Amino acid sequence: MLTDESFLRYQRQVQLPEIGEQGQQALQQARVLIIGAGGLGAPAALYLAAAGVGSLVIADGDKVERSNLQRQIIYRDDNQGESKAQAAVTQVKALNPLIRARAVTARLAKLQLAMEISLADVVLDCTDNFASRHAINQACFEHGKRLISAAAIRWQGQLMSFDFRTRQGPCYHCLFPNGEMKAPQNCSETGIAGPVVGIMGTFQALQAVKAITDSGDLCVRQFRQFDGLSLQWQQFALPANPQCPVCSKES
Ligand SMILES: [Zn+2]
């Protein structure tokens, strides 16, 4: 049963037949790990806090810089110089005092990454580099988690969702094998339209809500690309690579 306070707060989504009181309770019992509190993590954290995800863990080792404020909408001007993870946690708690939120103020790697992923129900990859993405993909696969991954540069965004609970591919490595890693591109080098990265982070929040409430289709074998200039989406099938060192049983 939802409390009166919860019912009033979440009424508009509880009204959705796909969510209902049961889905709301699932959200309140869920733990979501958001790795990277930048342009993707900012809207994702806000929407998931607003939706009542009971436990949010926000990990980022960086501090808020002036050049972040053009798109990382969870921060305020006076957050400059503060830990992103801590500032983001303060904001989500201010938005929804019914949830718990914890900051990890170091860049997640190795054992700590594995531990945080093992504790999460759903993981959002909101990072901006290939090394982190591959490490997150591998740990999510090993721990059988659902992973919602997005990226954005210039006017373009990408979205992929993986469900590793069945220990099956495809995975992020199938699409971007290590051998084909180009020089890392991120928005400090290429530029980024703020609303485009916001759209992609918002899609990650949507996918997480769907995953937790078991609503709709996570589109796990699809790679979607959004172009902000034309408003066109392109969709590609994402086959598992039978030689993938992460998700292939033969390897
Ligand atoms: Zn794979």
CSV table of C-alpha atoms and ligand atoms in Angstrom, one decimal:
chain,number,residue,atom,x,y,z
A,1,MET,CA,0.0,0.0,0.0
A,2,LEU,CA,1.2,3.5,-0.8
A,3,THR,CA,1.1,6.1,1.9
A,4,ASP,CA,-1.2,9.1,1.3
A,5,GLU,CA,1.8,11.2,0.8
A,6,SER,CA,3.2,8.9,-1.8
A,7,PHE,CA,-0.1,8.5,-3.5
A,8,LEU,CA,-0.5,12.3,-3.9
A,9,ARG,CA,3.0,12.8,-5.1
A,10,TYR,CA,3.0,10.0,-7.7
A,11,GLN,CA,-0.7,10.1,-8.6
A,12,ARG,CA,-0.1,11.1,-12.3
A,13,GLN,CA,2.1,8.1,-12.9
A,14,VAL,CA,0.1,5.7,-10.7
A,15,GLN,CA,-2.8,6.5,-12.9
A,16,LEU,CA,-1.0,4.8,-15.8
A,17,PRO,CA,-2.2,1.2,-16.0
A,18,GLU,CA,1.3,0.0,-16.8
A,19,ILE,CA,2.6,1.4,-13.5
A,20,GLY,CA,-0.3,1.5,-11.0
A,21,GLU,CA,0.3,1.1,-7.3
A,22,GLN,CA,2.4,-2.1,-7.9
A,23,GLY,CA,4.7,-0.3,-10.2
A,24,GLN,CA,5.1,2.6,-7.9
A,25,GLN,CA,6.0,0.2,-5.1
A,26,ALA,CA,8.6,-1.4,-7.4
A,27,LEU,CA,10.0,2.0,-8.1
A,28,GLN,CA,10.2,2.8,-4.4
A,29,GLN,CA,12.1,-0.5,-3.7
A,30,ALA,CA,14.5,-0.1,-6.6
A,31,ARG,CA,18.1,1.0,-6.5
A,32,VAL,CA,19.5,2.7,-9.6
A,33,LEU,CA,23.2,3.4,-10.1
A,34,ILE,CA,23.9,6.5,-12.2
A,35,ILE,CA,27.5,6.6,-13.3
A,36,GLY,CA,28.4,10.0,-14.5
A,37,ALA,CA,26.6,13.1,-13.3
A,38,GLY,CA,27.1,15.2,-16.5
A,39,GLY,CA,24.7,16.1,-19.3
A,40,LEU,CA,23.1,12.6,-19.4
A,41,GLY,CA,23.1,11.9,-15.6
A,42,ALA,CA,21.7,15.3,-14.7
A,43,PRO,CA,18.2,14.9,-16.3
A,44,ALA,CA,18.2,11.1,-15.6
A,45,ALA,CA,18.8,11.7,-11.9
A,46,LEU,CA,16.1,14.4,-11.7
A,47,TYR,CA,13.5,12.3,-13.4
A,48,LEU,CA,14.2,9.2,-11.4
A,49,ALA,CA,14.2,11.1,-8.2
A,50,ALA,CA,10.9,12.7,-9.2
A,51,ALA,CA,9.4,9.3,-10.1
A,52,GLY,CA,10.2,8.0,-6.6
A,53,VAL,CA,13.0,5.6,-7.3
A,54,GLY,CA,13.7,4.6,-3.7
A,55,SER,CA,17.5,4.6,-3.8
A,56,LEU,CA,19.7,6.5,-6.1
A,57,VAL,CA,23.5,6.2,-6.2
A,58,ILE,CA,25.2,9.0,-8.2
A,59,ALA,CA,28.8,8.5,-9.0
A,60,ASP,CA,31.1,11.2,-10.4
A,61,GLY,CA,34.7,12.1,-9.5
A,62,ASP,CA,34.6,15.6,-11.1
A,63,LYS,CA,33.8,19.0,-9.8
A,64,VAL,CA,31.2,21.4,-11.3
A,65,GLU,CA,32.8,23.8,-13.8
A,66,ARG,CA,31.3,26.9,-15.4
A,67,SER,CA,31.4,25.2,-18.9
A,68,ASN,CA,29.1,22.4,-17.5
A,69,LEU,CA,26.2,24.7,-16.7
A,70,GLN,CA,25.2,25.1,-20.4
A,71,ARG,CA,23.7,21.5,-20.3
A,72,GLN,CA,24.1,19.8,-16.9
A,73,ILE,CA,20.9,21.2,-15.6
A,74,ILE,CA,21.0,19.7,-12.2
A,75,TYR,CA,23.6,22.2,-11.1
A,76,ARG,CA,23.2,25.9,-10.1
A,77,ASP,CA,25.7,28.6,-10.7
A,78,ASP,CA,26.8,28.5,-7.1
A,79,ASN,CA,27.6,24.8,-7.3
A,80,GLN,CA,30.8,25.6,-9.2
A,81,GLY,CA,33.8,24.0,-7.6
A,82,GLU,CA,31.7,21.5,-5.6
A,83,SER,CA,31.7,17.7,-6.1
A,84,LYS,CA,29.2,16.9,-8.9
A,85,ALA,CA,28.0,13.8,-7.2
A,86,GLN,CA,27.4,15.6,-3.9
A,87,ALA,CA,25.7,18.6,-5.5
A,88,ALA,CA,23.5,16.3,-7.6
A,89,VAL,CA,22.5,14.3,-4.4
A,90,THR,CA,21.6,17.6,-2.7
A,91,GLN,CA,19.4,18.5,-5.6
A,92,VAL,CA,17.6,15.2,-5.9
A,93,LYS,CA,16.9,15.1,-2.2
A,94,ALA,CA,15.5,18.7,-2.4
A,95,LEU,CA,13.3,17.6,-5.2
A,96,ASN,CA,12.0,14.5,-3.4
A,97,PRO,CA,12.7,14.0,0.3
A,98,LEU,CA,11.0,10.6,0.2
A,99,ILE,CA,13.9,9.0,-1.6
A,100,ARG,CA,17.4,8.0,-0.5
A,101,ALA,CA,20.4,9.2,-2.5
A,102,ARG,CA,24.1,8.6,-2.0
A,103,ALA,CA,27.0,10.2,-3.6
A,104,VAL,CA,30.2,8.4,-4.8
A,105,THR,CA,32.6,11.2,-5.2
A,106,ALA,CA,35.4,9.2,-6.9
A,107,ARG,CA,35.5,7.8,-10.4
A,108,LEU,CA,34.1,4.3,-10.1
A,109,ALA,CA,36.6,1.6,-11.2
A,110,LYS,CA,37.5,-2.0,-10.6
A,111,LEU,CA,36.3,-3.4,-7.2
A,112,GLN,CA,34.2,-0.4,-6.3
A,113,LEU,CA,32.6,-0.4,-9.7
A,114,ALA,CA,31.8,-4.1,-9.4
A,115,MET,CA,30.4,-3.6,-5.9
A,116,GLU,CA,28.2,-0.7,-6.8
A,117,ILE,CA,26.9,-2.5,-9.9
A,118,SER,CA,26.2,-5.7,-7.9
A,119,LEU,CA,24.0,-3.7,-5.5
A,120,ALA,CA,22.0,-2.0,-8.3
A,121,ASP,CA,18.8,-3.1,-10.0
A,122,VAL,CA,19.4,-1.0,-13.0
A,123,VAL,CA,22.6,0.8,-14.1
A,124,LEU,CA,22.7,4.0,-16.2
A,125,ASP,CA,25.9,4.6,-18.1
A,126,CYS,CA,26.1,8.4,-18.3
A,127,THR,CA,29.9,8.5,-18.8
A,128,ASP,CA,31.7,10.2,-21.7
A,129,ASN,CA,34.6,7.8,-22.5
A,130,PHE,CA,35.1,4.4,-24.0
A,131,ALA,CA,37.2,3.0,-21.2
A,132,SER,CA,34.5,3.6,-18.6
A,133,ARG,CA,31.8,2.3,-21.0
A,134,HIS,CA,33.6,-1.0,-21.5
A,135,ALA,CA,34.3,-1.5,-17.8
A,136,ILE,CA,30.6,-0.8,-17.0
A,137,ASN,CA,29.4,-3.1,-19.7
A,138,GLN,CA,31.6,-5.9,-18.5
A,139,ALA,CA,30.7,-5.6,-14.9
A,140,CYS,CA,27.0,-5.3,-15.7
A,141,PHE,CA,27.2,-8.5,-17.8
A,142,GLU,CA,29.1,-10.4,-15.1
A,143,HIS,CA,26.5,-9.4,-12.4
A,144,GLY,CA,23.5,-10.0,-14.7
A,145,LYS,CA,22.1,-6.4,-14.6
A,146,ARG,CA,20.1,-4.2,-16.9
A,147,LEU,CA,22.2,-1.5,-18.4
A,148,ILE,CA,20.9,1.7,-20.1
A,149,SER,CA,23.6,3.3,-22.1
A,150,ALA,CA,23.5,6.7,-23.9
A,151,ALA,CA,25.9,9.1,-25.5
A,152,ALA,CA,25.7,12.5,-27.2
A,153,ILE,CA,28.0,14.7,-29.2
A,154,ARG,CA,27.3,17.8,-31.3
A,155,TRP,CA,23.6,17.4,-32.4
A,156,GLN,CA,23.5,13.6,-32.2
A,157,GLY,CA,22.5,11.2,-29.5
A,158,GLN,CA,22.7,7.4,-29.2
A,159,LEU,CA,20.7,5.0,-27.0
A,160,MET,CA,21.1,1.3,-26.2
A,161,SER,CA,19.6,-0.8,-23.6
A,162,PHE,CA,20.8,-4.2,-22.4
A,163,ASP,CA,19.2,-6.9,-20.2
A,164,PHE,CA,22.0,-9.2,-18.9
A,165,ARG,CA,19.7,-11.0,-16.5
A,166,THR,CA,19.7,-13.9,-18.9
A,167,ARG,CA,23.5,-13.7,-19.4
A,168,GLN,CA,23.1,-13.2,-23.1
A,169,GLY,CA,24.3,-10.7,-25.6
A,170,PRO,CA,24.4,-8.4,-27.4
A,171,CYS,CA,26.4,-6.1,-25.3
A,172,TYR,CA,28.1,-2.8,-25.7
A,173,HIS,CA,31.4,-4.6,-26.7
A,174,CYS,CA,29.6,-6.3,-29.6
A,175,LEU,CA,28.9,-2.9,-31.1
A,176,PHE,CA,32.1,-1.2,-30.2
A,177,PRO,CA,34.9,-3.8,-29.9
A,178,ASN,CA,38.1,-2.6,-28.3
A,179,GLY,CA,40.1,-3.0,-31.5
A,180,GLU,CA,37.9,-0.4,-33.2
A,181,MET,CA,38.2,2.2,-30.5
A,182,LYS,CA,38.9,5.5,-32.0
A,183,ALA,CA,40.4,8.4,-30.2
A,184,PRO,CA,37.9,9.2,-27.5
A,185,GLN,CA,35.5,11.9,-28.5
A,186,ASN,CA,33.7,13.9,-25.9
A,187,CYS,CA,31.9,17.2,-25.8
A,188,SER,CA,34.9,19.1,-24.7
A,189,GLU,CA,36.5,18.5,-28.1
A,190,THR,CA,33.5,18.4,-30.4
A,191,GLY,CA,30.8,20.6,-28.8
A,192,ILE,CA,27.3,19.6,-27.7
A,193,ALA,CA,23.8,21.0,-28.0
A,194,GLY,CA,22.5,21.0,-24.4
A,195,PRO,CA,18.9,19.8,-25.2
A,196,VAL,CA,20.3,16.9,-27.2
A,197,VAL,CA,22.2,15.4,-24.3
A,198,GLY,CA,19.2,16.2,-22.1
A,199,ILE,CA,16.9,14.3,-24.4
A,200,MET,CA,19.2,11.3,-24.3
A,201,GLY,CA,19.5,11.4,-20.5
A,202,THR,CA,15.7,11.7,-20.3
A,203,PHE,CA,15.4,8.6,-22.5
A,204,GLN,CA,17.7,6.8,-20.0
A,205,ALA,CA,15.3,7.7,-17.2
A,206,LEU,CA,12.3,6.5,-19.2
A,207,GLN,CA,14.0,3.2,-20.0
A,208,ALA,CA,14.9,2.8,-16.3
A,209,VAL,CA,11.3,3.4,-15.2
A,210,LYS,CA,10.1,0.9,-17.8
A,211,ALA,CA,12.7,-1.7,-16.7
A,212,ILE,CA,11.7,-1.3,-13.0
A,213,THR,CA,7.9,-1.4,-13.6
A,214,ASP,CA,8.2,-4.0,-16.3
A,215,SER,CA,6.3,-1.8,-18.7
A,216,GLY,CA,6.6,-1.7,-22.5
A,217,ASP,CA,9.6,-2.8,-24.5
A,218,LEU,CA,13.2,-2.1,-23.6
A,219,CYS,CA,14.2,-2.6,-27.2
A,220,VAL,CA,17.3,-4.5,-26.1
A,221,ARG,CA,18.5,-5.6,-29.5
A,222,GLN,CA,18.4,-2.1,-31.0
A,223,PHE,CA,20.8,0.8,-31.4
A,224,ARG,CA,19.0,4.1,-31.9
A,225,GLN,CA,20.5,7.3,-33.1
A,226,PHE,CA,18.9,10.7,-32.8
A,227,ASP,CA,19.7,13.7,-34.9
A,228,GLY,CA,18.7,17.0,-33.3
A,229,LEU,CA,19.0,19.0,-36.5
A,230,SER,CA,16.5,16.9,-38.5
A,231,LEU,CA,14.7,15.4,-35.5
A,232,GLN,CA,15.1,12.0,-37.3
A,233,TRP,CA,15.7,8.8,-35.4
A,234,GLN,CA,17.6,6.0,-37.0
A,235,GLN,CA,17.3,2.4,-35.7
A,236,PHE,CA,19.6,-0.5,-36.3
A,237,ALA,CA,19.4,-4.1,-35.2
A,238,LEU,CA,22.1,-4.9,-32.7
A,239,PRO,CA,23.2,-8.5,-33.2
A,240,ALA,CA,25.3,-10.3,-30.6
A,241,ASN,CA,28.8,-11.0,-31.9
A,242,PRO,CA,29.5,-14.7,-31.4
A,243,GLN,CA,33.2,-13.9,-30.8
A,244,CYS,CA,32.5,-11.2,-28.3
A,245,PRO,CA,34.9,-11.7,-25.4
A,246,VAL,CA,32.4,-10.2,-22.9
A,247,CYS,CA,29.0,-11.9,-23.8
A,248,SER,CA,29.9,-14.9,-26.0
A,249,LYS,CA,29.8,-18.2,-24.2
A,250,GLU,CA,32.2,-19.7,-26.8
A,251,SER,CA,35.0,-17.3,-25.9
B,1,ZN,ZN,29.1,-8.7,-26.5
